[in-house]
């Protein structure tokens, strides 16, 4: 069937962290700049997208958990599921780009599911799907996929206007536009770096050995160096060795995918103030030894479009110390709970420091807190104050300015696209608040940031290094840079001549994400409380630079960094701080079964055991309630029983010891079997909740416990178990019988990358052996059980 070219393109995104949204909007912007009529929507806004009439569709889909659709695609999936017509999308040609991670079992499941459904509904792909893999770097797939998309798109979609002619920013002083080849369809252009080194008065090569390594350090070093200092930051740039052979530099050609006229304007550094406490950032180590041998840089991404504009108001914006700003959007309403107690769960010598935190709401607010074990809490944690102030200071924004009321607007919706969703409601905020709560400053850096900074670099060496890091040739160095886990401030400290306007950071940084923790308590036991546990993320990277998470060190500090293991430290009522959080019900029904008789197998090493603590506490309370109900029924039925003697016999001659025994028997017979597989490194140091778990075992709430200890001598050797999956293998027959004959539900909680995959494979091997089916069929059976809620996964 021939279909006339469409005159319109729709780009949809299903995004969890903002990355898929960013990519989809970039595709949309580039499409518009190339002369296509294009619109961009989040998948859940499918009504606006008008799929029934859309002829050309591009979907960018991320994943959450182990291949689950992001929250903003749940409605879309429900909508698609209901459509049964096999011709519903027969008018539509589509292309799908998935953002996934091969460390997870269901790699790029969201993109694959969308593709399958689109095909079932009669849609036809016009371009091969791209499945990007975070394990090897999303860019390696995303960038070529987008570069080659335009040629494919030309065949199915008409341009409604002439593409914008290519221009290069005049600020891009070291680059010269070369004639564009094949103007209409070509996705690349050539530019030449001219006299890069010659223009660079500040950085003169001092050593022309091959071992070219660029190291910008705040402190001076003994190496022969060339130093430049920037007044804005008082940071010293030290180039230890040659960064580029002059002759090569003059001939260096940059193959870029830029095709836009996005011109970055540079604002002069604003007045610098010196707040008392702020971070300077740690310059990064970059190995530039290969750069001197490279004559061409290819596949440099486009300069990110300028989208955001900050408008200042005359008023000041007070930032509450603990209340997040109103522009933050969450899946359920944010409320505050007081940090009331903390317990250190691990030995000070343990590999990880694990903390239990207890939050409490006031009595009158207890009805707002409704959750079941298996649900999670989303904590809204701010970026570190020192980092935020340091970054603002580095950008030249003084103390007064950072607290002025501002509003974020789109520069030009028609031309550059709409604001990113996380900034849409940023109407009355401040620059400080935006950095503290709105933007991710610490997660893995992305090329768009470096590409944007390359446009801001005044120093030619820095510009060249930034372009190299963005290029195909610099992929290894980019990965190495990313593995140092730099903050945005660290990146700026490495490139001191870059002074990006604040708005440009808004254009390229992704939203700060809430941090999720599983409930370890049951409301039946603690009606106003929310208990959860986590490993405190603080470590040093390969260059001995301290790194820290956002939420866990913050909560650790707020609770006074408790030091004594196993001692519950209550926080004085007048010293309690309020923590903003929201409730996140489990979307997979990974909750404690309401039926006490249901047999359960729980698999959760490390903090993956968290929800099962809640399960057991809940079951014990259910049992108690049942017991109390029986007791009150018995009391109603009981006539005057008179005094009970020391043998438990009343004046009517009834033996109450016997009654108690019978009651306990009847209660436990109404209670299903349960088996917990737990894993730790060293039983004496990090067996989380050992006493509690053994208590449940001794009281019969937990039927069976199997613990794998991974760092015991001989663990994993000669058949000695190391991990939970090894224990499951050892008990294969009983596990099989419990699942098959006793219809147990299997719950797996924890790390999706290693553990869950291995457990899945082990269960498949057991099914394969005992059912006499192939491994592939066993895997299918497990998937079916997931659908039937018999095999439930809560993976992180
Ligand atoms: P962990 O301390 O890193 O590890 C616990 C045990 O698992 C160790 O003995 C470890 O052994 C072992 N292990 C390592 N690789 C494994 C593999 N491939 N298969 C099976 N076992 C393996 O655990 P954790 O950091 O607490 O991690 C638990 C996971 O659960 C995290 O992903 C966390 O985000 C998630 N989670 C957290 C919560 C929460 O509320 N905080 C709730 C649910 C799940 P070795 O290190 O000796 O190799």
XYZ file of C-alpha atoms in Angstrom, residues 86-604:
519
model
C -6.080 -4.537 13.978
C -6.266 -1.558 11.649
C -6.286 1.155 14.283
C -2.785 2.312 13.268
C -2.798 1.137 9.659
C -2.475 4.752 8.530
C 0.600 5.232 10.696
C 4.325 4.709 10.144
C 6.462 4.811 13.232
C 9.997 4.726 14.610
C 10.940 3.804 18.165
C 13.972 4.692 20.226
C 14.319 2.835 23.544
C 16.546 3.883 26.429
C 17.427 0.813 28.480
C 20.172 -1.071 30.242
C 21.348 -4.600 29.436
C 22.149 -5.168 33.105
C 18.418 -5.610 33.583
C 16.557 -8.763 32.567
C 13.898 -7.033 30.489
C 16.154 -4.831 28.414
C 14.218 -1.991 26.801
C 10.948 -3.705 27.521
C 8.904 -0.497 27.216
C 10.087 0.198 23.660
C 9.610 -3.450 22.691
C 6.091 -3.548 24.113
C 5.128 -0.366 22.296
C 6.514 -1.722 19.041
C 4.662 -5.031 19.453
C 1.393 -3.267 20.141
C 1.820 -0.803 17.269
C 2.441 -3.727 14.903
C -0.633 -5.544 16.233
C -2.659 -2.415 15.551
C -1.495 -2.275 11.934
C 1.254 0.337 12.269
C 4.386 -0.020 10.130
C 7.926 0.947 11.063
C 9.609 3.431 8.700
C 12.982 3.211 10.437
C 14.645 0.461 12.493
C 14.122 0.789 16.181
C 17.086 1.911 18.259
C 17.694 0.187 21.566
C 20.175 2.259 23.534
C 22.032 0.628 26.367
C 23.076 2.611 29.420
C 25.583 -0.110 30.308
C 27.724 0.915 27.332
C 26.534 4.529 27.094
C 23.196 5.580 25.652
C 24.885 7.992 23.263
C 26.470 5.253 21.193
C 23.022 4.322 19.901
C 21.044 7.525 20.414
C 23.322 9.823 18.430
C 23.654 7.750 15.240
C 19.980 6.823 15.483
C 19.004 10.494 15.440
C 21.600 11.364 12.791
C 20.216 8.772 10.404
C 16.596 9.403 11.290
C 16.294 12.431 9.004
C 16.984 10.541 5.814
C 14.332 7.975 6.721
C 11.924 10.689 7.781
C 12.239 12.485 4.450
C 10.670 9.457 2.802
C 7.512 9.488 4.872
C 7.085 13.079 5.914
C 6.971 16.277 3.935
C 8.838 19.362 4.923
C 6.443 22.239 5.142
C 9.125 24.896 5.091
C 12.694 25.173 3.956
C 15.207 24.092 6.492
C 16.990 26.791 8.396
C 20.295 27.574 6.814
C 23.267 26.530 8.727
C 25.201 29.158 10.584
C 27.858 28.970 13.174
C 27.926 31.109 16.234
C 30.302 33.995 15.915
C 31.235 33.244 19.475
C 32.543 29.976 18.231
C 35.756 31.726 17.387
C 37.771 28.659 16.653
C 35.378 27.100 14.213
C 34.722 27.962 10.618
C 31.764 26.765 8.643
C 32.572 24.661 5.637
C 30.191 24.256 2.756
C 27.469 21.835 3.728
C 27.386 18.727 1.637
C 24.055 17.614 0.270
C 22.257 20.399 1.976
C 18.782 18.914 2.104
C 19.459 15.573 3.578
C 22.920 15.488 4.955
C 23.072 15.275 8.689
C 26.636 16.347 9.109
C 28.624 19.436 8.420
C 32.269 20.104 8.434
C 33.967 22.756 10.443
C 37.610 23.348 10.919
C 39.347 24.322 14.048
C 41.644 27.092 13.028
C 44.690 28.125 14.888
C 43.305 26.675 18.021
C 46.562 26.585 19.831
C 47.804 29.747 18.222
C 44.768 31.571 19.541
C 45.343 30.195 22.915
C 47.772 32.569 24.502
C 47.291 31.166 27.905
C 48.063 27.543 27.349
C 51.349 26.797 25.738
C 52.426 23.216 25.297
C 55.318 22.414 27.563
C 56.014 18.840 26.665
C 55.316 17.025 23.477
C 55.403 13.490 24.746
C 52.586 11.123 23.904
C 51.460 10.911 27.467
C 49.222 13.891 27.207
C 47.076 14.191 30.233
C 45.129 17.221 31.206
C 44.630 17.763 34.830
C 43.070 20.910 36.157
C 43.760 21.174 39.791
C 42.911 23.765 42.368
C 46.170 23.235 44.167
C 49.445 23.708 42.362
C 51.543 20.735 41.376
C 55.240 20.209 40.880
C 54.796 19.290 37.231
C 56.020 21.620 34.568
C 52.890 23.482 33.846
C 51.328 26.368 32.156
C 48.911 28.163 34.314
C 46.042 30.378 33.538
C 43.820 31.787 36.162
C 40.312 33.012 35.725
C 39.287 35.905 37.808
C 35.740 34.642 37.998
C 36.588 31.537 39.886
C 40.063 32.072 41.224
C 40.609 28.539 40.044
C 43.910 27.674 38.457
C 44.021 25.711 35.270
C 47.074 23.574 35.043
C 47.819 21.862 31.799
C 50.499 19.409 32.700
C 51.559 18.352 29.285
C 50.968 18.987 25.649
C 47.337 18.819 24.817
C 47.608 19.114 21.082
C 50.285 19.212 18.521
C 50.010 22.623 16.938
C 50.289 21.383 13.401
C 47.666 18.707 13.950
C 45.404 21.191 15.623
C 45.487 23.452 12.649
C 44.358 20.600 10.459
C 41.831 19.174 12.831
C 38.452 18.841 11.227
C 35.337 18.497 13.240
C 32.475 16.545 11.764
C 29.458 17.757 13.563
C 25.804 16.850 13.394
C 24.971 20.468 14.023
C 22.623 21.901 11.588
C 21.077 24.677 13.535
C 21.460 28.307 14.091
C 21.226 28.043 17.852
C 23.510 30.807 18.882
C 24.560 30.897 22.443
C 25.035 34.334 23.811
C 27.519 34.740 26.556
C 26.821 37.010 29.411
C 29.692 38.570 31.214
C 30.385 37.220 34.632
C 28.177 38.812 37.195
C 29.665 40.214 40.312
C 31.174 37.512 42.464
C 30.365 37.353 46.091
C 32.067 35.038 48.476
C 29.556 33.180 50.588
C 30.986 31.656 53.684
C 30.380 28.006 52.959
C 30.465 26.739 49.455
C 32.171 24.105 47.448
C 34.670 24.858 44.672
C 34.236 21.550 42.902
C 37.034 19.152 42.111
C 38.645 19.356 38.692
C 38.570 16.119 36.732
C 41.326 14.091 35.210
C 41.118 13.677 31.465
C 43.460 11.560 29.414
C 44.086 13.461 26.203
C 46.931 11.307 24.955
C 45.055 10.269 21.820
C 43.869 13.724 20.875
C 47.168 14.658 19.213
C 46.798 11.751 16.815
C 43.249 12.585 15.807
C 42.615 14.723 12.801
C 38.858 14.522 12.707
C 36.219 14.677 15.344
C 32.954 13.184 14.192
C 29.396 12.778 15.444
C 29.476 15.820 17.650
C 25.936 16.373 18.900
C 23.979 19.467 18.068
C 24.267 22.459 20.306
C 21.335 22.116 22.710
C 18.648 24.648 21.916
C 18.107 27.653 24.117
C 14.700 27.110 25.630
C 14.546 28.639 29.090
C 14.552 32.238 30.111
C 14.691 33.476 33.684
C 12.777 36.620 34.465
C 13.658 38.372 37.698
C 11.068 39.984 39.937
C 11.882 42.693 42.402
C 10.848 40.663 45.441
C 12.909 38.190 47.385
C 11.937 34.555 47.582
C 12.258 32.942 50.952
C 13.392 29.348 50.543
C 12.096 27.170 53.312
C 14.787 25.003 54.791
C 12.745 21.833 54.470
C 9.671 22.540 52.366
C 10.248 21.854 48.705
C 9.111 24.526 46.239
C 5.640 24.351 44.786
C 6.863 23.676 41.232
C 7.989 20.171 42.173
C 5.529 17.662 40.825
C 5.090 14.215 42.361
C 2.755 11.262 41.656
C 0.880 11.860 44.929
C 0.686 14.882 47.254
C 3.738 15.860 49.261
C 3.342 15.967 53.041
C 5.743 16.404 55.908
C 6.709 13.941 58.584
C 9.053 14.455 61.505
C 12.293 12.577 61.761
C 11.740 10.875 65.101
C 14.326 8.097 65.435
C 17.291 6.450 63.742
C 19.020 3.097 64.206
C 22.363 2.034 62.803
C 21.819 -1.479 61.447
C 25.391 -2.382 60.547
C 28.682 -2.700 62.338
C 30.994 0.326 61.959
C 33.396 -2.054 60.178
C 30.796 -3.260 57.673
C 31.276 -2.567 53.964
C 28.177 -0.394 53.939
C 26.619 1.830 56.580
C 22.918 0.985 56.755
C 20.509 3.149 58.663
C 16.878 2.792 59.649
C 14.965 6.044 59.799
C 11.589 6.583 61.458
C 9.323 9.406 60.403
C 6.121 10.331 62.180
C 3.119 12.522 61.430
C 1.035 14.288 64.072
C -1.938 12.420 65.478
C -4.435 14.651 63.645
C -2.732 13.951 60.309
C -2.496 10.224 60.625
C -5.291 9.627 58.127
C -3.148 11.107 55.358
C -0.745 8.225 55.797
C -2.086 5.067 54.201
C 0.217 2.418 52.840
C 0.789 -1.296 52.887
C 4.077 -3.108 53.286
C 5.432 -3.327 49.757
C 4.639 0.323 49.040
C 7.389 2.921 49.049
C 7.977 6.468 50.254
C 9.342 9.082 47.863
C 11.589 11.448 49.804
C 12.188 14.930 48.406
C 15.792 15.572 49.297
C 17.613 18.762 48.343
C 21.001 19.066 46.703
C 23.746 19.869 49.150
C 23.683 23.547 50.166
C 27.464 23.931 49.705
C 27.261 22.490 46.209
C 24.352 24.779 45.282
C 26.061 27.902 46.612
C 29.334 26.852 45.042
C 27.693 26.458 41.669
C 25.870 29.775 41.931
C 29.103 31.449 42.966
C 30.907 29.814 40.052
C 28.240 31.174 37.717
C 28.823 34.610 39.137
C 25.553 34.832 40.989
C 25.760 36.624 44.298
C 23.927 35.973 47.554
C 21.244 38.634 46.908
C 20.568 37.576 43.387
C 20.242 33.882 44.178
C 17.272 34.569 46.445
C 15.399 36.979 44.183
C 12.035 35.801 42.973
C 12.233 34.505 39.438
C 9.981 32.943 36.869
C 11.028 30.485 34.184
C 9.548 31.013 30.756
C 10.069 29.556 27.347
C 12.098 31.782 24.990
C 10.023 30.898 21.966
C 7.692 27.910 22.124
C 7.068 27.841 18.389
C 10.720 27.935 17.474
C 12.489 26.110 20.261
C 9.778 24.144 21.982
C 8.102 24.146 25.313
C 9.743 24.253 28.725
C 10.896 20.917 30.125
C 8.044 19.475 32.227
C 9.903 19.873 35.513
C 10.180 23.645 34.977
C 6.680 24.326 33.706
C 5.390 25.383 37.102
C 8.519 27.299 38.122
C 6.655 30.589 38.240
C 7.621 31.913 41.628
C 10.945 30.530 42.696
C 14.580 31.580 43.034
C 17.813 30.515 41.409
C 18.882 28.988 44.717
C 15.643 27.005 44.998
C 15.905 25.815 41.404
C 19.341 24.374 42.007
C 18.520 23.057 45.440
C 15.369 21.164 44.486
C 14.755 21.353 40.776
C 17.882 20.157 38.983
C 20.032 17.091 39.162
C 23.574 18.304 39.827
C 25.200 15.024 40.765
C 24.036 12.215 38.468
C 25.960 10.959 35.486
C 26.862 13.875 33.252
C 25.504 13.937 29.736
C 26.972 15.135 26.493
C 24.468 17.987 26.070
C 26.046 19.696 29.094
C 29.538 19.365 27.619
C 28.325 20.445 24.197
C 26.701 23.511 25.673
C 29.859 24.298 27.653
C 31.973 23.930 24.520
C 30.033 26.879 23.142
C 30.784 28.900 26.243
C 34.479 28.098 26.499
C 36.611 31.153 25.975
C 39.799 29.155 26.172
C 40.478 27.309 22.931
C 42.073 24.300 24.621
C 39.069 23.840 26.802
C 36.720 24.188 23.894
C 38.634 21.609 21.946
C 38.686 19.216 24.872
C 34.957 19.618 25.357
C 34.261 18.971 21.683
C 36.558 15.962 21.795
C 34.643 14.581 24.788
C 31.400 14.986 22.854
C 32.746 13.302 19.751
C 32.857 9.704 18.652
C 36.639 9.738 18.971
C 36.422 10.891 22.574
C 33.916 8.288 23.708
C 36.421 6.425 25.891
C 37.496 9.648 27.562
C 33.898 10.724 27.977
C 33.101 7.418 29.687
C 36.169 7.746 31.904
C 35.136 11.280 32.795
C 31.623 10.137 33.608
C 32.938 7.315 35.754
C 34.555 9.893 38.020
C 30.963 10.791 38.942
C 31.470 14.528 38.632
C 28.998 17.092 39.815
C 28.143 19.933 37.452
C 30.439 22.086 39.593
C 33.324 19.637 39.106
C 32.859 19.942 35.351
C 32.907 23.731 35.562
C 35.975 23.574 37.798
C 37.688 21.570 35.060
C 36.873 24.142 32.414
C 37.341 27.473 34.144
C 36.943 29.579 31.024
C 33.326 28.420 30.649
C 30.930 30.881 32.156
C 27.525 29.657 30.986
C 24.483 31.804 31.655
C 22.243 30.250 34.287
C 19.493 29.694 31.721
C 21.726 27.407 29.705
C 22.002 25.062 32.670
C 18.216 24.937 32.798
C 18.284 23.930 29.135
C 20.508 20.894 29.648
C 20.161 19.603 33.206
C 17.615 16.938 34.080
C 15.243 17.167 37.047
C 16.334 16.103 40.496
C 14.546 12.833 41.260
C 12.821 11.881 44.500
C 14.491 9.008 46.336
C 12.349 5.929 46.964
C 12.528 3.645 49.998
C 10.336 0.639 50.849
C 8.166 0.688 53.944
C 9.525 -1.667 56.567
C 6.714 -1.137 59.003
C 3.026 -1.927 59.006
C 0.505 0.733 59.917
C -1.210 -1.942 61.996
C 1.799 -1.810 64.319
C 2.746 1.883 64.008
C -0.266 3.846 62.794
C 1.443 7.250 62.356
C 4.891 6.117 61.349
C 6.914 5.467 58.274
C 10.044 3.388 58.756
C 12.568 2.723 56.041
C 16.197 1.685 55.662
C 19.009 2.541 53.272
C 22.731 2.343 52.716
C 24.390 5.713 53.222
C 25.985 6.579 49.889
C 29.388 8.076 50.665
C 32.589 6.812 49.093
C 35.728 7.898 47.277
C 36.109 7.434 43.546
C 39.141 6.005 41.740
C 40.957 9.339 42.077
C 40.362 9.436 45.811
C 37.767 12.159 45.520
C 34.907 11.982 48.041
C 31.504 11.390 46.560
C 28.143 11.368 48.238
C 24.547 10.672 47.409
C 21.861 13.327 47.731
C 19.355 11.901 50.175
C 21.083 9.305 52.322
C 23.935 11.461 53.707
C 21.406 14.241 54.259
C 19.145 11.987 56.354
C 22.194 10.568 58.110
C 23.300 14.058 59.126
C 19.819 15.168 60.125
C 19.526 12.183 62.433
C 22.837 12.974 64.116
C 25.019 10.303 62.432
C 24.267 7.653 65.021
C 27.266 5.519 65.869
C 26.112 2.691 68.099
C 24.859 -0.335 66.216
C 21.420 -1.623 67.070
C 20.568 1.233 69.425
C 17.433 3.120 68.500
C 18.205 6.811 68.972
C 15.114 8.926 69.511
C 15.333 12.524 68.408
C 14.156 15.123 70.916
C 10.735 16.433 70.031
C 11.910 20.049 69.825
C 14.856 19.119 67.608
C 12.900 17.126 65.061
C 13.011 18.286 61.475
C 10.263 17.821 58.934
C 11.039 15.690 55.905
C 8.951 16.200 52.757
C 7.764 12.973 51.196
C 4.916 11.320 49.332
C 3.445 7.847 49.177
C 4.076 5.578 46.230
C 1.790 2.555 46.135
C 3.359 -0.491 44.534
C 2.131 -0.725 40.951
C 2.832 -4.463 40.710
C 0.739 -5.501 43.690
C 3.988 -6.372 45.427
C 2.211 -6.114 48.743
C 1.664 -8.363 51.696
C -1.117 -10.792 50.691
C -4.339 -10.063 52.536
C -4.996 -13.799 52.760
C -3.093 -15.090 55.774
C -3.266 -18.592 54.350
C -1.352 -17.687 51.205
C 2.067 -19.354 51.134
C 4.887 -16.979 50.360
C 8.534 -17.183 49.364
C 10.459 -13.957 49.957
C 13.851 -13.337 48.360
C 15.657 -10.152 49.338
